[in-house]
CSV table of C-alpha atoms in Angstrom, one decimal:
chain,number,residue,atom,x,y,z
I,1,MET,CA,10.4,25.8,32.6
I,2,LYS,CA,11.1,28.1,29.6
I,3,THR,CA,10.6,26.3,26.1
I,4,LYS,CA,13.6,26.0,24.0
I,5,GLN,CA,13.3,28.3,20.9
I,6,VAL,CA,16.0,28.3,18.4
I,7,VAL,CA,16.9,30.4,15.3
I,8,VAL,CA,18.9,28.5,12.6
I,9,LEU,CA,20.5,29.6,9.3
I,10,GLU,CA,20.7,27.1,6.6
I,11,VAL,CA,23.2,27.8,4.0
I,12,GLY,CA,21.8,26.2,0.6
I,13,SER,CA,23.5,26.1,-2.6
I,14,SER,CA,21.0,28.6,-4.2
I,15,GLN,CA,19.0,29.9,-1.1
I,16,LEU,CA,19.5,31.0,2.4
I,17,ARG,CA,16.8,30.2,4.8
I,18,VAL,CA,16.1,30.9,8.4
I,19,ILE,CA,14.0,29.3,10.6
I,20,VAL,CA,12.7,30.2,14.0
I,21,ALA,CA,11.2,26.8,15.9
I,22,ARG,CA,10.8,25.2,19.1
I,23,PRO,CA,9.4,21.6,20.3
I,24,GLY,CA,5.5,21.3,19.5
I,25,LEU,CA,3.0,18.9,21.2
I,26,ASN,CA,3.8,15.0,21.1
I,27,ASN,CA,7.2,15.3,19.8
I,28,SER,CA,6.3,17.4,16.9
I,29,LEU,CA,8.1,20.7,15.7
I,30,PHE,CA,6.4,24.2,16.0
I,31,VAL,CA,7.6,26.4,13.2
I,32,LYS,CA,7.1,30.1,14.4
I,33,ASP,CA,8.9,31.8,11.6
I,34,LEU,CA,10.6,30.9,8.2
I,35,ALA,CA,12.1,33.0,5.5
I,36,VAL,CA,13.8,32.2,2.3
I,37,LYS,CA,16.3,34.6,0.1
I,38,ASN,CA,17.7,33.5,-3.0
I,39,TYR,CA,21.4,34.4,-3.8
I,40,ASP,CA,24.3,33.4,-6.0
I,41,GLY,CA,25.2,30.4,-3.8
I,42,TYR,CA,28.7,28.5,-3.7
I,43,TYR,CA,30.8,26.3,-5.8
I,44,GLN,CA,33.1,24.0,-4.3
I,45,GLY,CA,32.7,25.3,-0.8
I,46,GLU,CA,33.4,29.0,-2.1
I,47,PHE,CA,30.9,31.7,-2.1
I,48,VAL,CA,30.2,32.8,-5.7
I,49,GLU,CA,29.8,36.4,-4.8
I,50,PRO,CA,31.3,36.7,-1.4
I,51,SER,CA,30.6,40.8,-1.3
I,52,LYS,CA,26.8,40.0,-1.9
I,53,LEU,CA,26.3,37.7,1.2
I,54,ALA,CA,25.9,40.4,3.8
I,55,PRO,CA,23.3,42.2,2.0
I,56,VAL,CA,21.3,39.0,1.4
I,57,MET,CA,21.5,38.0,5.1
I,58,PHE,CA,20.4,41.4,6.3
I,59,ASP,CA,17.4,41.3,4.1
I,60,LEU,CA,16.7,37.6,5.2
I,61,PHE,CA,16.7,38.4,8.7
I,62,ASN,CA,14.8,41.6,8.2
I,63,SER,CA,11.9,39.9,6.8
I,64,ILE,CA,11.1,38.0,9.8
I,65,ASP,CA,11.8,41.2,11.7
I,66,PHE,CA,14.6,39.5,14.2
I,67,VAL,CA,15.2,42.9,16.1
I,68,ARG,CA,11.6,43.5,17.2
I,69,ASN,CA,11.3,39.7,18.0
I,70,LYS,CA,14.3,39.7,19.7
I,71,TYR,CA,15.8,36.5,17.7
I,72,TYR,CA,19.4,38.0,17.9
I,73,LYS,CA,20.5,36.4,21.2
I,74,LYS,CA,21.8,33.3,19.8
I,75,ILE,CA,22.0,31.9,16.1
I,76,PHE,CA,22.9,28.2,15.0
I,77,VAL,CA,24.4,28.2,11.4
I,78,ALA,CA,24.0,24.9,9.5
I,79,LEU,CA,27.1,24.6,7.1
I,80,PRO,CA,26.7,22.3,4.1
I,81,ALA,CA,28.9,19.3,3.0
I,82,GLU,CA,31.1,21.6,0.7
I,83,MET,CA,32.1,23.6,3.3
I,84,THR,CA,32.8,20.8,5.8
I,85,ASN,CA,35.3,17.9,6.4
I,86,VAL,CA,34.9,14.7,8.2
I,87,GLN,CA,38.0,13.2,10.1
I,88,LEU,CA,38.2,10.1,12.2
I,89,ALA,CA,40.3,9.8,15.4
I,90,SER,CA,40.5,7.7,18.2
I,91,SER,CA,41.6,7.9,21.9
I,92,SER,CA,42.0,5.6,25.0
I,93,ILE,CA,42.4,6.2,28.6
I,94,ASN,CA,42.7,4.2,31.9
I,95,VAL,CA,39.6,4.2,34.0
I,96,GLU,CA,40.4,5.6,37.7
I,97,GLY,CA,39.0,5.0,40.9
I,98,LEU,CA,36.4,1.8,41.4
I,99,GLY,CA,36.8,1.2,37.6
I,100,LYS,CA,33.6,2.4,36.6
I,101,VAL,CA,33.2,4.6,33.7
I,102,THR,CA,31.9,8.1,34.4
I,103,LYS,CA,30.8,11.1,32.3
I,104,ASN,CA,34.2,12.6,33.1
I,105,ASP,CA,35.9,9.9,31.4
I,106,LEU,CA,34.0,10.3,28.3
I,107,ASP,CA,34.6,14.2,28.6
I,108,LEU,CA,38.3,13.2,28.9
I,109,LEU,CA,38.2,10.9,25.8
I,110,ASN,CA,36.7,13.8,23.9
I,111,ALA,CA,38.9,16.2,24.9
I,112,GLN,CA,42.1,14.3,23.9
I,113,VAL,CA,40.4,13.6,20.3
I,114,LEU,CA,39.9,17.5,19.9
I,115,GLU,CA,43.5,18.1,20.9
I,116,LYS,CA,44.6,16.1,18.0
I,117,ILE,CA,42.5,17.8,15.3
I,118,LYS,CA,43.2,21.0,16.9
I,119,SER,CA,44.7,23.5,14.2
I,120,PRO,CA,44.6,27.2,13.4
I,121,GLU,CA,43.4,26.4,10.1
I,122,VAL,CA,40.0,24.9,11.0
I,123,GLU,CA,37.5,25.2,13.5
I,124,ILE,CA,35.8,22.1,14.9
I,125,VAL,CA,32.0,22.0,14.2
I,126,SER,CA,31.0,18.7,16.1
I,127,SER,CA,32.5,15.7,17.7
I,128,SER,CA,30.4,12.6,17.7
I,129,SER,CA,31.2,9.2,19.2
I,130,LEU,CA,31.0,6.1,16.8
I,131,GLY,CA,31.1,3.6,19.6
I,132,TYR,CA,32.9,3.0,23.0
I,133,PHE,CA,34.9,0.0,23.9
I,134,VAL,CA,35.4,-1.0,27.5
I,135,ASP,CA,38.3,-3.6,27.8
I,136,ASP,CA,37.7,-4.3,24.1
I,137,VAL,CA,33.8,-4.8,24.8
I,138,LYS,CA,31.8,-2.5,22.3
I,139,MET,CA,28.8,-0.7,23.6
I,140,ILE,CA,26.7,2.7,23.2
I,141,ASP,CA,26.5,3.8,26.3
I,142,PRO,CA,29.7,2.8,28.8
I,143,ILE,CA,28.7,4.8,31.7
I,144,GLY,CA,28.6,2.9,35.0
I,145,LYS,CA,30.2,0.0,33.1
I,146,LYS,CA,33.3,-1.6,35.1
I,147,GLY,CA,36.8,-2.1,33.3
I,148,ARG,CA,40.1,-0.9,33.2
I,149,ASN,CA,40.6,0.6,29.6
I,150,LEU,CA,38.1,2.8,27.8
I,151,SER,CA,38.4,3.7,24.1
I,152,ALA,CA,36.5,5.2,21.5
I,153,GLU,CA,36.4,6.4,17.8
I,154,PHE,CA,35.0,9.6,17.0
I,155,SER,CA,33.8,11.2,14.0
I,156,ILE,CA,35.1,15.1,14.0
I,157,ILE,CA,33.5,17.7,11.4
I,158,THR,CA,35.7,20.8,10.8
I,159,CYS,CA,35.3,23.9,8.8
I,160,GLN,CA,37.8,26.4,7.3
I,161,THR,CA,38.3,29.2,9.9
I,162,LYS,CA,38.3,31.9,7.4
I,163,LEU,CA,34.9,31.0,6.6
I,164,ILE,CA,33.9,30.8,10.3
I,165,LYS,CA,35.2,34.4,10.7
I,166,SER,CA,33.7,35.8,7.9
I,167,PHE,CA,30.1,34.5,8.9
I,168,ASN,CA,30.8,35.7,12.6
I,169,SER,CA,31.7,39.1,11.0
I,170,ILE,CA,28.3,39.5,9.3
I,171,LEU,CA,26.4,38.0,12.3
I,172,ALA,CA,28.2,40.5,14.7
I,173,ASP,CA,27.1,43.3,12.4
I,174,LEU,CA,23.4,41.9,12.5
I,175,GLY,CA,23.6,42.1,16.3
I,176,PHE,CA,23.7,38.5,17.3
I,177,ILE,CA,25.4,37.7,20.4
I,178,ASN,CA,26.2,34.2,20.3
I,179,VAL,CA,26.8,31.9,17.2
I,180,GLU,CA,27.0,28.2,17.0
I,181,TYR,CA,27.9,26.1,14.0
I,182,ILE,CA,26.3,22.6,13.2
I,183,SER,CA,26.8,20.2,10.2
I,184,GLU,CA,23.8,20.1,8.0
I,185,PRO,CA,24.8,16.5,6.8
I,186,LEU,CA,25.0,15.2,10.3
I,187,ALA,CA,21.8,16.9,11.4
I,188,SER,CA,19.9,15.5,8.5
I,189,ALA,CA,21.5,11.9,8.9
I,190,LEU,CA,20.6,11.9,12.6
I,191,CYS,CA,16.6,13.1,11.9
I,192,VAL,CA,16.0,10.9,8.8
I,193,VAL,CA,17.7,7.7,9.5
I,194,PRO,CA,16.1,5.6,12.3
I,195,GLU,CA,18.3,4.8,15.2
I,196,GLU,CA,18.3,1.2,14.8
I,197,GLU,CA,19.4,1.8,11.0
I,198,ARG,CA,22.1,4.2,11.9
I,199,GLU,CA,23.8,1.3,14.2
I,200,GLU,CA,24.5,-0.9,11.2
I,201,GLY,CA,25.3,2.4,8.7
I,202,ALA,CA,22.9,4.0,6.2
I,203,LEU,CA,23.4,6.5,3.5
I,204,VAL,CA,22.1,9.8,3.0
I,205,VAL,CA,21.9,11.4,-0.3
I,206,ASP,CA,21.2,15.1,-0.4
I,207,VAL,CA,20.8,16.6,-3.8
I,208,GLY,CA,19.9,20.2,-3.8
I,209,HIS,CA,19.8,23.0,-6.6
I,210,LEU,CA,23.6,23.3,-7.4
I,211,SER,CA,25.2,20.5,-5.1
I,212,THR,CA,25.0,17.1,-3.9
I,213,SER,CA,26.3,15.4,-0.8
I,214,VAL,CA,26.5,11.7,0.2
I,215,ALA,CA,27.1,11.1,3.7
I,216,TYR,CA,27.5,7.9,5.4
I,217,VAL,CA,26.1,7.7,9.1
I,218,LYS,CA,27.1,5.3,11.6
I,219,GLY,CA,25.9,5.4,15.2
I,220,ASN,CA,25.4,8.9,16.1
I,221,GLY,CA,28.3,10.4,13.7
I,222,LEU,CA,29.3,10.6,10.0
I,223,THR,CA,32.2,8.2,9.0
I,224,SER,CA,32.7,9.8,5.6
I,225,LEU,CA,31.3,12.7,3.6
I,226,THR,CA,31.8,13.7,0.0
I,227,SER,CA,30.1,16.3,-2.1
I,228,PHE,CA,30.0,17.7,-5.9
I,229,SER,CA,28.8,20.9,-7.3
I,230,ILE,CA,25.9,19.4,-9.6
I,231,GLY,CA,22.2,19.3,-8.8
I,232,GLY,CA,18.7,19.8,-9.7
I,233,GLY,CA,19.4,23.5,-11.2
I,234,HIS,CA,21.5,21.7,-13.9
I,235,VAL,CA,18.7,19.6,-14.9
I,236,THR,CA,16.9,23.1,-15.6
I,237,SER,CA,19.8,24.5,-17.6
I,238,ASP,CA,19.9,21.4,-19.8
I,239,LEU,CA,16.4,21.8,-20.6
I,240,SER,CA,16.8,25.5,-20.9
I,241,GLU,CA,19.8,25.0,-23.5
I,242,ALA,CA,18.2,22.2,-25.1
I,243,PHE,CA,14.8,23.8,-26.1
I,244,ASP,CA,15.6,27.5,-26.1
I,245,LEU,CA,13.7,28.1,-23.0
I,246,SER,CA,14.2,30.9,-20.4
I,247,PHE,CA,15.5,29.2,-16.9
I,248,GLU,CA,11.9,30.0,-15.4
I,249,ASN,CA,10.3,28.3,-18.0
I,250,ALA,CA,12.7,25.5,-18.1
I,251,GLU,CA,11.8,25.1,-14.5
I,252,ARG,CA,8.2,24.7,-15.6
I,253,LEU,CA,9.0,22.2,-18.1
I,254,LYS,CA,11.1,20.1,-15.4
I,255,LYS,CA,7.9,20.1,-13.1
I,256,MET,CA,6.0,18.6,-16.0
I,257,VAL,CA,8.6,15.8,-16.9
I,258,VAL,CA,7.6,12.4,-16.0
I,259,ILE,CA,10.7,9.8,-16.7
I,260,SER,CA,8.8,7.0,-15.1
I,261,VAL,CA,6.6,6.6,-18.1
I,262,GLU,CA,8.2,5.7,-21.6
I,263,ALA,CA,7.2,8.3,-24.1
I,264,GLN,CA,5.4,7.6,-27.4
I,265,PRO,CA,6.9,9.1,-30.6
I,266,LEU,CA,4.2,12.0,-31.0
I,267,ASP,CA,3.7,12.4,-27.2
I,268,TYR,CA,4.1,16.2,-26.4
I,269,TYR,CA,4.6,18.4,-23.0
I,270,ASP,CA,2.1,21.3,-23.6
I,271,LEU,CA,4.2,24.0,-21.8
I,272,ILE,CA,2.4,27.1,-20.6
I,273,THR,CA,5.2,29.7,-20.4
I,274,ALA,CA,5.5,32.4,-18.1
I,275,GLU,CA,4.4,34.7,-21.0
I,276,GLY,CA,0.9,32.8,-21.2
I,277,LYS,CA,2.2,31.0,-24.6
I,278,VAL,CA,1.9,27.3,-25.2
I,279,GLU,CA,5.0,25.6,-26.4
I,280,ARG,CA,5.0,21.9,-27.4
I,281,VAL,CA,7.9,20.0,-26.5
I,282,LEU,CA,8.4,16.1,-27.3
I,283,GLN,CA,8.0,13.9,-24.3
I,284,ASP,CA,10.8,11.7,-25.3
I,285,ASP,CA,13.3,14.5,-25.8
I,286,ALA,CA,12.5,16.1,-22.6
I,287,ASN,CA,12.9,12.8,-20.9
I,288,LYS,CA,16.3,12.0,-22.5
I,289,VAL,CA,17.7,15.3,-21.4
I,290,VAL,CA,16.5,14.9,-17.7
I,291,SER,CA,17.6,11.4,-17.7
I,292,TYR,CA,21.2,12.0,-19.0
I,293,ARG,CA,21.8,14.6,-16.2
I,294,LEU,CA,20.4,12.1,-13.6
I,295,GLU,CA,22.8,9.6,-15.0
I,296,THR,CA,25.5,12.0,-14.3
I,297,ILE,CA,24.7,12.6,-11.0
I,298,ALA,CA,24.1,9.1,-10.2
I,299,SER,CA,27.7,8.3,-11.8
I,300,ALA,CA,29.1,11.2,-9.4
I,301,ILE,CA,27.6,9.4,-6.3
I,302,ASN,CA,29.1,6.3,-7.2
I,303,GLN,CA,32.4,8.1,-7.4
I,304,CYS,CA,31.8,9.4,-4.1
I,305,LEU,CA,31.3,6.0,-2.6
I,306,ILE,CA,34.3,4.8,-4.1
I,307,MET,CA,36.4,7.6,-2.6
I,308,GLN,CA,34.7,7.0,0.7
I,309,GLY,CA,35.5,3.2,0.5
I,310,VAL,CA,31.7,2.5,1.1
I,311,SER,CA,30.4,-0.7,0.0
I,312,LEU,CA,26.9,-0.8,-1.0
I,313,VAL,CA,25.5,-4.3,0.5
I,314,ASN,CA,21.9,-5.0,-0.5
I,315,TYR,CA,20.4,-4.2,2.8
I,316,MET,CA,21.9,-0.8,3.3
I,317,PRO,CA,19.3,1.7,3.8
I,318,ILE,CA,19.8,4.7,1.3
I,319,TYR,CA,17.8,7.8,1.6
I,320,LEU,CA,17.2,10.8,-0.7
I,321,ILE,CA,16.6,14.3,0.5
I,322,GLY,CA,16.9,18.0,-1.2
I,323,GLY,CA,14.5,19.3,-3.9
I,324,GLY,CA,17.2,18.6,-6.7
I,325,VAL,CA,16.0,15.0,-7.8
I,326,SER,CA,13.1,14.1,-5.5
I,327,LYS,CA,10.7,16.8,-7.1
I,328,ILE,CA,11.2,15.4,-10.5
I,329,LYS,CA,8.4,12.5,-11.2
I,330,GLY,CA,10.0,9.4,-11.3
I,331,GLY,CA,13.6,10.7,-10.2
I,332,LYS,CA,13.9,8.7,-7.2
I,333,ASP,CA,13.5,5.5,-9.1
I,334,PHE,CA,15.5,6.4,-11.9
I,335,LEU,CA,18.6,7.4,-9.6
I,336,ALA,CA,18.0,3.9,-7.7
I,337,LYS,CA,18.1,2.1,-11.0
I,338,CYS,CA,21.3,3.9,-12.2
I,339,ILE,CA,23.0,2.6,-8.9
I,340,SER,CA,21.2,-0.6,-8.5
I,341,LYS,CA,20.2,-0.1,-5.2
I,342,ASN,CA,16.8,0.7,-3.7
I,343,ILE,CA,16.4,4.3,-2.2
I,344,ALA,CA,13.8,5.5,-0.1
I,345,PHE,CA,12.9,9.5,0.5
I,346,GLY,CA,14.2,10.7,3.8
I,347,LYS,CA,11.7,12.2,5.7
I,348,VAL,CA,11.6,14.1,9.3
I,349,PRO,CA,9.3,12.5,12.0
I,350,PHE,CA,7.1,15.3,12.2
I,351,PRO,CA,3.7,15.4,11.2
I,352,GLY,CA,2.8,17.5,8.2
I,353,LEU,CA,6.6,18.5,7.5
I,354,ASN,CA,7.7,15.3,5.7
I,355,LYS,CA,8.3,16.3,2.0
I,356,PRO,CA,11.8,15.3,1.3
I,357,GLU,CA,12.9,18.3,-0.3
I,358,GLU,CA,12.2,20.1,3.1
I,359,ALA,CA,14.0,17.7,5.3
I,360,VAL,CA,17.2,19.6,5.7
I,361,ILE,CA,15.7,22.8,7.2
I,362,TYR,CA,13.5,20.8,9.6
I,363,SER,CA,16.4,18.4,10.4
I,364,VAL,CA,18.8,21.5,11.3
I,365,ALA,CA,16.2,23.0,13.4
I,366,ASP,CA,15.3,19.7,15.4
I,367,PHE,CA,19.2,19.3,15.9
I,368,ALA,CA,19.6,22.8,17.4
I,369,ILE,CA,16.7,22.3,19.7
I,370,LYS,CA,18.2,19.0,21.1
I,371,ASN,CA,21.8,20.6,21.5
I,372,CYS,CA,20.4,24.0,22.8
I,373,ASP,CA,22.0,25.2,26.2
């Protein structure tokens, strides 16, 4: 049997990444190719410089020599939270024949739900069951169960049709024959949150460079998803402005900051700049700049939870992924303190690939492999 190999484009808030991967030994992930290109990103779901998107994508795919390697047959495009929307819808049917639920019954339920959501303005990215009911008895897998009525609630993720058409046009020019869209937040949640925790419900907070998303996963779907255009890049901008540094040098300073340690009045960070100079920055001042922005992010996360109607019970698992906060020393714990809940790093279950800042790219590759025809 031919090994499944997938090509996935991840649309980040400051980078486009393409990964070529296939299943590895012992349930691992084998990465054959991985390339990254910086670009202007997006703001509130709209590309900042739409005209520059195609040239960057051409450069990105050429960097992995996708034509020679014949990667153009099919591509998965992982859409971020700011470009998608979650809707919940339910459906119900009477079970025919001998009263045993079949796969055809599940397909009919799903088809009915998709018909409710169908619209010229949006494309359906995914449809996930949040749970089935056979004669009002809830279950995960109803196939073979006896009953007269089958119902289910579904999580439907959609994207604006105009955005899909824009991607399709660029990818067609690149020569891709088949394009399939997937939800980045859904793929991440299914990969980093253990199945037993998803049954009760869990949160995945993805803080990227310029964008943050808050996804509530239950079962195999998302029940809510919100996002806002603030991320780790804003921490860098704050440091740049506060200490009159270039963005590159502010990034260097951010990597030095340790907000989990209380700085003394005369403690300094000795920043070695890109120009080879040493600049002394008061630790307390730098820590305050970083802490202020993290407080802003935490406040926005709390607003997302209010909008989603999610009540943070003490035992609810919360996972942090993305490089916006996870790469700041003490950032996760500071964020946890701000929202008064424990937060764990979200990691994919693949040896050697378990950094939280890389969780998204490997999650979408895993999702594509599991859903590849």
